PDB file of C-alpha atoms in Angstrom:
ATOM      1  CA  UNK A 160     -94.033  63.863-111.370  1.00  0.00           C
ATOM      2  CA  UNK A 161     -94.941  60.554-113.258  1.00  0.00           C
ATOM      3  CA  UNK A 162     -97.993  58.858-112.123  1.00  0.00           C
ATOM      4  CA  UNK A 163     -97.944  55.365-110.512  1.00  0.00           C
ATOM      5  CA  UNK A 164    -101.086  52.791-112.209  1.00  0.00           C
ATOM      6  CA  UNK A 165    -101.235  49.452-110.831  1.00  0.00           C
ATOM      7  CA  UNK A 166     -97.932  49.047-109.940  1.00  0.00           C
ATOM      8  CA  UNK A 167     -96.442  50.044-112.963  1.00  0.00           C
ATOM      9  CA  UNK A 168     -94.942  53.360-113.959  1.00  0.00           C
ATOM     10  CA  UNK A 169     -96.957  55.772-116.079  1.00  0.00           C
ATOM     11  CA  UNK A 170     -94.660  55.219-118.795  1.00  0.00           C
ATOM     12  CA  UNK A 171     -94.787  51.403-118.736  1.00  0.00           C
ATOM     13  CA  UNK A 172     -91.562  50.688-117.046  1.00  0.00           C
ATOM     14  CA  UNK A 173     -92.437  48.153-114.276  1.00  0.00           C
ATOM     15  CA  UNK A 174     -92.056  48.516-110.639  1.00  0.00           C
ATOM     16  CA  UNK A 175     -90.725  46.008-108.097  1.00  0.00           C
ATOM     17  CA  UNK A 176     -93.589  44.979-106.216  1.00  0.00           C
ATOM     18  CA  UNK A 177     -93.407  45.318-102.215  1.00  0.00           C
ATOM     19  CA  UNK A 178     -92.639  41.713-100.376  1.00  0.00           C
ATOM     20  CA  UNK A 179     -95.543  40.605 -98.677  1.00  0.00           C
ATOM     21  CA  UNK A 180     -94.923  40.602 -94.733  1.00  0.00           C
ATOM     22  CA  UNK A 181     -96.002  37.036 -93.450  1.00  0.00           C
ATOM     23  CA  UNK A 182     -98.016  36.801 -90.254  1.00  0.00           C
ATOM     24  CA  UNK A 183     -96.016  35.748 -86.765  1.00  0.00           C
ATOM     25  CA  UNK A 184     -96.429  31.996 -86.254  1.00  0.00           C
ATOM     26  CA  UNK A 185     -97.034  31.525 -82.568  1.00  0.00           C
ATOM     27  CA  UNK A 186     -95.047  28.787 -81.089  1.00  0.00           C
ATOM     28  CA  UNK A 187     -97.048  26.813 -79.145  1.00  0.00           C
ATOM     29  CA  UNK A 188     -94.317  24.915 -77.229  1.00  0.00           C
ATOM     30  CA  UNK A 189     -93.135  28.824 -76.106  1.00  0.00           C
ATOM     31  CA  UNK A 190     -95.122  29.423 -72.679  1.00  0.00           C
ATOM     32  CA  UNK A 191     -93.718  25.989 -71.401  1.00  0.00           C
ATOM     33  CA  UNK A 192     -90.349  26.429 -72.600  1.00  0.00           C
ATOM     34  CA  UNK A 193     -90.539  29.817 -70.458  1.00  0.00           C
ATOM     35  CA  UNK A 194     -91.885  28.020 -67.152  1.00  0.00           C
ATOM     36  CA  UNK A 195     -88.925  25.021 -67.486  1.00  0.00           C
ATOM     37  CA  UNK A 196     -86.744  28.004 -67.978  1.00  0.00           C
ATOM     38  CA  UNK A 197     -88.186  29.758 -65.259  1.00  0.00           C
ATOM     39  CA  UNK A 198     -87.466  26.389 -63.264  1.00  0.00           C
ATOM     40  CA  UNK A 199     -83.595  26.348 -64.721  1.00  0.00           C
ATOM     41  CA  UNK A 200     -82.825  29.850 -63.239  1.00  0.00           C
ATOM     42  CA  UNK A 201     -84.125  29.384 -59.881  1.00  0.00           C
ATOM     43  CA  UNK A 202     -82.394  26.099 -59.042  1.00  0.00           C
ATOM     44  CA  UNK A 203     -79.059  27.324 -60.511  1.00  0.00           C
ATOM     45  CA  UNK A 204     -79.596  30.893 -59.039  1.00  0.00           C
ATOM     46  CA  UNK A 205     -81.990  30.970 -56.385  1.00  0.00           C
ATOM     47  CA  UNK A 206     -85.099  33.259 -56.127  1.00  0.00           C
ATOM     48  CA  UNK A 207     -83.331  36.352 -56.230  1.00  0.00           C
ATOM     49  CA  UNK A 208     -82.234  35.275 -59.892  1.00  0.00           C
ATOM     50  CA  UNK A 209     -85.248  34.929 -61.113  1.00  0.00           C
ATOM     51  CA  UNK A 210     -85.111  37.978 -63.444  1.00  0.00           C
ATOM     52  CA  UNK A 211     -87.055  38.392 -66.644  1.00  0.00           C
ATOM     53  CA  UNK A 212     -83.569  38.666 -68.942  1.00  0.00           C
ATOM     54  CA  UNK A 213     -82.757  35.243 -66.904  1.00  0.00           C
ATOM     55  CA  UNK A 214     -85.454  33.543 -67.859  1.00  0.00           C
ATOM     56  CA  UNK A 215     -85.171  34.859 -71.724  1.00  0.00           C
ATOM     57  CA  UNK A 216     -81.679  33.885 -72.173  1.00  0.00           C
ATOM     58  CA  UNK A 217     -82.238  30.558 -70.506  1.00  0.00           C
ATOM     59  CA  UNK A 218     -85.821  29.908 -73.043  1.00  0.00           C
ATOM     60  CA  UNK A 219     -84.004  31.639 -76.471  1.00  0.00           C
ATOM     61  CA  UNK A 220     -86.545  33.855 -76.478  1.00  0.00           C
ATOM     62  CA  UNK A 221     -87.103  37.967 -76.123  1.00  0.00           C
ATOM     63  CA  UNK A 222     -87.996  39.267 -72.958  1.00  0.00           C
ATOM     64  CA  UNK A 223     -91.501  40.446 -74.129  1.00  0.00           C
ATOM     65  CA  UNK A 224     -91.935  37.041 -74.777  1.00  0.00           C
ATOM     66  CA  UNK A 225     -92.651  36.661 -71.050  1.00  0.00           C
ATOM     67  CA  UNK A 226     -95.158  39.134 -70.979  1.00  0.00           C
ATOM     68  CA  UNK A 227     -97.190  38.144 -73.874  1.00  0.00           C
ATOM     69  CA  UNK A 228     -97.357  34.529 -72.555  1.00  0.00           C
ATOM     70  CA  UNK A 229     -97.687  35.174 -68.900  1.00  0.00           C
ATOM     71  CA  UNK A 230     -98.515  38.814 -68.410  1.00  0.00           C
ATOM     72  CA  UNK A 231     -95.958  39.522 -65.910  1.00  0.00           C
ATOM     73  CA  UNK A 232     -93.207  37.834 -64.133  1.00  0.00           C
ATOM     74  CA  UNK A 233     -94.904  37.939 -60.705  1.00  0.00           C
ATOM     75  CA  UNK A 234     -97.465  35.383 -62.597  1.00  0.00           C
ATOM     76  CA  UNK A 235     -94.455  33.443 -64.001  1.00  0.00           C
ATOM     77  CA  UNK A 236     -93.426  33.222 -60.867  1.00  0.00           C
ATOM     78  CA  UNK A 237     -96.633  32.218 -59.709  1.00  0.00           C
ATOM     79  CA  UNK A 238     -96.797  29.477 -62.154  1.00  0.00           C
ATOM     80  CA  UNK A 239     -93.747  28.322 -61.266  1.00  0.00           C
ATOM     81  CA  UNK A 240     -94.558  27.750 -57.365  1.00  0.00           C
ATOM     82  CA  UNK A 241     -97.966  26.123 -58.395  1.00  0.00           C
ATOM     83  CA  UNK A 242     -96.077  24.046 -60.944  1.00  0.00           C
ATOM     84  CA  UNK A 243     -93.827  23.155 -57.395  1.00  0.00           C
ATOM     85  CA  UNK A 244     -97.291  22.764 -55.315  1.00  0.00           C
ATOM     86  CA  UNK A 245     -98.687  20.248 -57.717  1.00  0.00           C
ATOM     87  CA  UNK A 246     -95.782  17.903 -57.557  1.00  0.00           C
ATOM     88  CA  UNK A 247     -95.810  18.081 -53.792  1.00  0.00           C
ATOM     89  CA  UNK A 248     -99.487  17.583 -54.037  1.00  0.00           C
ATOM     90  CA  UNK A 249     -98.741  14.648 -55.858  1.00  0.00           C
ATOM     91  CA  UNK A 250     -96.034  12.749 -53.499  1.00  0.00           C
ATOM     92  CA  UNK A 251     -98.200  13.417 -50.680  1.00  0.00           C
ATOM     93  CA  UNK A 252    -101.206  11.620 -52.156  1.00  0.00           C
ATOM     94  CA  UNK A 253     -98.956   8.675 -53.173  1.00  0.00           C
ATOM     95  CA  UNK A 254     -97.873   8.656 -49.112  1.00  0.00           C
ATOM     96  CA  UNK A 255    -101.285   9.025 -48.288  1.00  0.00           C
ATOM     97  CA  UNK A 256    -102.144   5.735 -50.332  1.00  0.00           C
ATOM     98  CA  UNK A 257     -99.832   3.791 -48.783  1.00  0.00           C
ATOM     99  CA  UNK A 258     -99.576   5.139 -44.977  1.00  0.00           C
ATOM    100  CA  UNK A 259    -102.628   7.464 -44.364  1.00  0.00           C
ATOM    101  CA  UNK A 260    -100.689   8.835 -41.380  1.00  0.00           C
ATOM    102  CA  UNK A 261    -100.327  12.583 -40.107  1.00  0.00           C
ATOM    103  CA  UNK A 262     -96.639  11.383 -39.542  1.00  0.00           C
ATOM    104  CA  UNK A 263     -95.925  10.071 -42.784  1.00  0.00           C
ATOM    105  CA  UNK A 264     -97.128  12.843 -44.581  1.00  0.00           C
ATOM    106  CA  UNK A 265     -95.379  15.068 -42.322  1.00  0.00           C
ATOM    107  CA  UNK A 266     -92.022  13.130 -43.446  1.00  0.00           C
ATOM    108  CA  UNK A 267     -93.058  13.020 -46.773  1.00  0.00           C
ATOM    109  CA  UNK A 268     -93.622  16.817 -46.984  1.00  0.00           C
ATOM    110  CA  UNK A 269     -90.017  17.507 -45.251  1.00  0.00           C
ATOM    111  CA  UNK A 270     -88.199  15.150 -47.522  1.00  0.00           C
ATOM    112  CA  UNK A 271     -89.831  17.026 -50.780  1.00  0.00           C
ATOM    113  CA  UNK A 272     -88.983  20.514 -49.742  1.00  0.00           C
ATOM    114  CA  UNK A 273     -85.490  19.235 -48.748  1.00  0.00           C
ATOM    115  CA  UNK A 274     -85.612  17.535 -53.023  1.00  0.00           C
ATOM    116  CA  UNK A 275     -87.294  20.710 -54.012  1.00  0.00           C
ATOM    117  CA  UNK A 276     -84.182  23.226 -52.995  1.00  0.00           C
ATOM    118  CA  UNK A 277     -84.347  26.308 -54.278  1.00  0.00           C
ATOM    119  CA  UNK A 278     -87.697  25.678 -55.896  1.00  0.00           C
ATOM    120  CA  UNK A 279     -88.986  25.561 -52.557  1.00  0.00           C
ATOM    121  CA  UNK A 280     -88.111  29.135 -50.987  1.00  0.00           C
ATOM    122  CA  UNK A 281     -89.308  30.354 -54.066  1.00  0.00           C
ATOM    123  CA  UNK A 282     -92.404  29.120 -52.781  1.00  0.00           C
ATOM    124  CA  UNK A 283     -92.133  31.456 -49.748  1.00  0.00           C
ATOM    125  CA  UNK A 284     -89.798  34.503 -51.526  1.00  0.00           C
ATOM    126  CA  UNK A 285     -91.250  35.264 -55.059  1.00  0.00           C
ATOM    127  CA  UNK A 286     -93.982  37.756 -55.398  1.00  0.00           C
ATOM    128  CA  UNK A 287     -97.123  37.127 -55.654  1.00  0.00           C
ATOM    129  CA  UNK A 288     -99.802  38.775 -58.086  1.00  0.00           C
ATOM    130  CA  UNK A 289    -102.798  40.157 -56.200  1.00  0.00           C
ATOM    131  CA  UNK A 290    -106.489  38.167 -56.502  1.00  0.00           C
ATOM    132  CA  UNK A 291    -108.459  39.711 -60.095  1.00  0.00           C
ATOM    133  CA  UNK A 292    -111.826  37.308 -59.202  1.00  0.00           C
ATOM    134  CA  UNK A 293    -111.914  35.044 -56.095  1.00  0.00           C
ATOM    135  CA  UNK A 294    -108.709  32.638 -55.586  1.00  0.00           C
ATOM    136  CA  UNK A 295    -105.596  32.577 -57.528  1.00  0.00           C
ATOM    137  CA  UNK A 296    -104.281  29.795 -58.820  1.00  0.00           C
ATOM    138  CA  UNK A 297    -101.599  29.518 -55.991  1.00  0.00           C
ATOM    139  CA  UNK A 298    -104.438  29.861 -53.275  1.00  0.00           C
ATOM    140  CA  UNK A 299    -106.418  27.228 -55.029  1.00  0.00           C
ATOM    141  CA  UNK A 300    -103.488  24.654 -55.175  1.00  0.00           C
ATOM    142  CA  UNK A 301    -103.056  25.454 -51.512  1.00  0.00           C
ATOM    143  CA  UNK A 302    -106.070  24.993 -50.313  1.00  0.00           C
ATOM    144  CA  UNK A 303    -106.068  21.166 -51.896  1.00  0.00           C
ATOM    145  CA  UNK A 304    -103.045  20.458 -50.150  1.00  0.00           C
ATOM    146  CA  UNK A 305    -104.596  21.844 -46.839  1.00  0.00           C
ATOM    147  CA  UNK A 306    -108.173  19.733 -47.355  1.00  0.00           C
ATOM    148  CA  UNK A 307    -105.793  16.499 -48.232  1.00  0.00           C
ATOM    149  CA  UNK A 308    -103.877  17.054 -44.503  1.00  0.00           C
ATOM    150  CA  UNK A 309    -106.853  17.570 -42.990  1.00  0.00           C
ATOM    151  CA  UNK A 310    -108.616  14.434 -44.701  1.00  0.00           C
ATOM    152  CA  UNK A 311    -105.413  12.460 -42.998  1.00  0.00           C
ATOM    153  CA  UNK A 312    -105.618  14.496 -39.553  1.00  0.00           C
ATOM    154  CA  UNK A 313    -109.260  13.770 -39.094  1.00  0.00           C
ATOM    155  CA  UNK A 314    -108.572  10.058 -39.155  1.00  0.00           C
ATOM    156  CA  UNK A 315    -106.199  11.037 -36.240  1.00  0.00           C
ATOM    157  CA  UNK A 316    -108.241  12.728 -34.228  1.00  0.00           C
ATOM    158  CA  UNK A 317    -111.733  13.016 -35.818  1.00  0.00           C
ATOM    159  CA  UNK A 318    -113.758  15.842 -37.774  1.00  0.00           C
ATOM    160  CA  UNK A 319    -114.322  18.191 -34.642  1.00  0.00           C
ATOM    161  CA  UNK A 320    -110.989  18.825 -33.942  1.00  0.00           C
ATOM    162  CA  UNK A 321    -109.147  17.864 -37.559  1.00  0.00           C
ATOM    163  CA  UNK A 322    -109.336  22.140 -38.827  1.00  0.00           C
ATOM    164  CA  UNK A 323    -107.669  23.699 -35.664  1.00  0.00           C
ATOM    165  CA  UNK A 324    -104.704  20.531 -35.523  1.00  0.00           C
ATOM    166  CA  UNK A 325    -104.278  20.740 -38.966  1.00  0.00           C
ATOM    167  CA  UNK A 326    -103.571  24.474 -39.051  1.00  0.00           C
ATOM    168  CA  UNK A 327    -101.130  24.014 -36.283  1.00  0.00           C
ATOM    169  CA  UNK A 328     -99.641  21.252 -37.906  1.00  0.00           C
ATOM    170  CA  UNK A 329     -99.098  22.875 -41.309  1.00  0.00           C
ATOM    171  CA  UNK A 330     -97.991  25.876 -40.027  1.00  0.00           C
ATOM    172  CA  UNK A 331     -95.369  24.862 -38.528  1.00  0.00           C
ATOM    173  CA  UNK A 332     -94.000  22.433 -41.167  1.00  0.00           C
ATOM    174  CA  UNK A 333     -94.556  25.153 -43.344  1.00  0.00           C
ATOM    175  CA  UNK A 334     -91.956  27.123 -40.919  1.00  0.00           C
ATOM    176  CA  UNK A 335     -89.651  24.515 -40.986  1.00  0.00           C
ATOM    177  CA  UNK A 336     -88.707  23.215 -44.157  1.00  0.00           C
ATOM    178  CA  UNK A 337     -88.967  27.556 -44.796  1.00  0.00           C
ATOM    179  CA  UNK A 338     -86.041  27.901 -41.921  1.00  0.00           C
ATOM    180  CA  UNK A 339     -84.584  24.764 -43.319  1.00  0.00           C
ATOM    181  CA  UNK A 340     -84.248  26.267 -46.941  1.00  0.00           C
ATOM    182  CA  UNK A 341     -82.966  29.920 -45.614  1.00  0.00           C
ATOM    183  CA  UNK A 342     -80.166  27.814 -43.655  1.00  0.00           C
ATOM    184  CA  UNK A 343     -81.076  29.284 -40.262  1.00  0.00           C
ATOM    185  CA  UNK A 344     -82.852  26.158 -38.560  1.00  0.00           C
ATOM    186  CA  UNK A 345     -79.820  26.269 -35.944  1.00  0.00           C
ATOM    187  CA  UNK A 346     -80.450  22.861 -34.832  1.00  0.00           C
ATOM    188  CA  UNK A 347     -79.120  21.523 -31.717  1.00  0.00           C
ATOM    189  CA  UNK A 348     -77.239  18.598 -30.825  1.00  0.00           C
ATOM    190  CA  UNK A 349     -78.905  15.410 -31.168  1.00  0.00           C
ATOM    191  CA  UNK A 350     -82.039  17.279 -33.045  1.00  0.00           C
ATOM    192  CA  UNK A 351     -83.353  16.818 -36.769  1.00  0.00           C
ATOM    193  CA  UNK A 352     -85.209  17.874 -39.211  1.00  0.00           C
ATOM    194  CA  UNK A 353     -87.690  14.547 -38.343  1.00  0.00           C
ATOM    195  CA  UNK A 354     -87.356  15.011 -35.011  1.00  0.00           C
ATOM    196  CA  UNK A 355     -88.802  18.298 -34.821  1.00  0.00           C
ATOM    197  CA  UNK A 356     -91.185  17.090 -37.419  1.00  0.00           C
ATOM    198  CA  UNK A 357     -92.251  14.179 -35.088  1.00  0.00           C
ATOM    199  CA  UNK A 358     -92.669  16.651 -32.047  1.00  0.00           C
ATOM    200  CA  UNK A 359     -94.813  19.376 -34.834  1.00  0.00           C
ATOM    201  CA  UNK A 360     -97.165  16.105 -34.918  1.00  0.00           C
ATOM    202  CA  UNK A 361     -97.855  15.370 -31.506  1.00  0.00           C
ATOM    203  CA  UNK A 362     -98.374  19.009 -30.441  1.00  0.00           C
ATOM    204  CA  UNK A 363    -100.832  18.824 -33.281  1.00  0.00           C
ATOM    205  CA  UNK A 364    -102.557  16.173 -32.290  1.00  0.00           C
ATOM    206  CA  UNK A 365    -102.753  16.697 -28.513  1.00  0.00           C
ATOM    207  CA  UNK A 366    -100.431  13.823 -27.430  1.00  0.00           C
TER     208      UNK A 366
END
């Protein structure tokens, strides 16, 4: 069998030379492309169609894609809801600036989990991935948003007793925008949202 030197047949005749494979160019716009599309699915879909081919189709990307950005879709999911968190973070501090009241910011959180939709019970219905080291992200995020209520709901009723009405109080808002976005509030004549809201306050508080 004729030997092979250098690329080029033993008896001069040259061979074609093997194409050069080119290194994968990593897109860096990818892993936020997957979150927005993330974001598309579950407001068109709902939680429950937030599947990894979903979220693929909806980026124009391979499923893997998902898992080499985010390492599984329980964190792309998590990302998602702290993605949700931050913006509620954020319309809560802007109601803080302006009315630093445990009322307002109980109206305030209502009307953005009302805006929020979908994106909202996937707050309460997606998986979560379990701690690695100390808090996740979603925990962290959280516990902001708990340390601004109880900033407001100490100027309500002081230090000593903001930690205990401040659990109360985000509990149950927590329960009620969650009833509110599953459709099963089953409110009664003459009662809203607000008005339960209102009454969530004053139990709170002690008044």
């Amino acid at each position: 069998r004729p030997m092979l030197m250098n690329n080029v047949h033993l008896y001069g005749h040259p061979l074609p030379l093997r194409k050069a494979v080119m290194p994968r160019t990593a897109d860096p716009t990818l892993k936020t492309r997957i979150l927005e599309a993330g974001v598309t699915v579950i407001r068109r879909g709902g939680p429950h169609a937030f599947q990894a081919r979903a979220v693929a189709e909806e980026a124009g990307c391979a499923v893997g894609a998902i898992y080499r950005a985010y390492g599984s879709l329980d964190h792309l999911g998590e990302a998602i809801n702290v993605r949700t968190l931050n913006e509620l973070l954020r319309a809560l501090r802007a109601i803080a600036a302006a009315s630093p009241s445990p009322n307002s910011v109980a109206m305030g959180y209502i009307a953005f989990a009302r805006t929020a939709g979908q994106l909202w019970q996937a707050v309460f219905l997606l998986p979560r991935p379990p701690a690695v080291d100390g808090m996740t992200p979603l925990q962290s995020i959280t516990a902001v948003l708990f340390d601004l209520a109880e900033t407001i709901v100490a100027g309500a009723v002081g230090p000593a007793k903001a930690p205990r009405a401040t659990r109360l109080l985000w509990t149950g808002l927590h329960g009620l925008t969650h009833l509110d976005a599953m459709q099963a509030l089953n409110l009664k004549e003459g009662e809203t949202m607000e008005s339960i809201a209102a009454d969530l306050v004053r139990a709170a508080l002690g008044r």
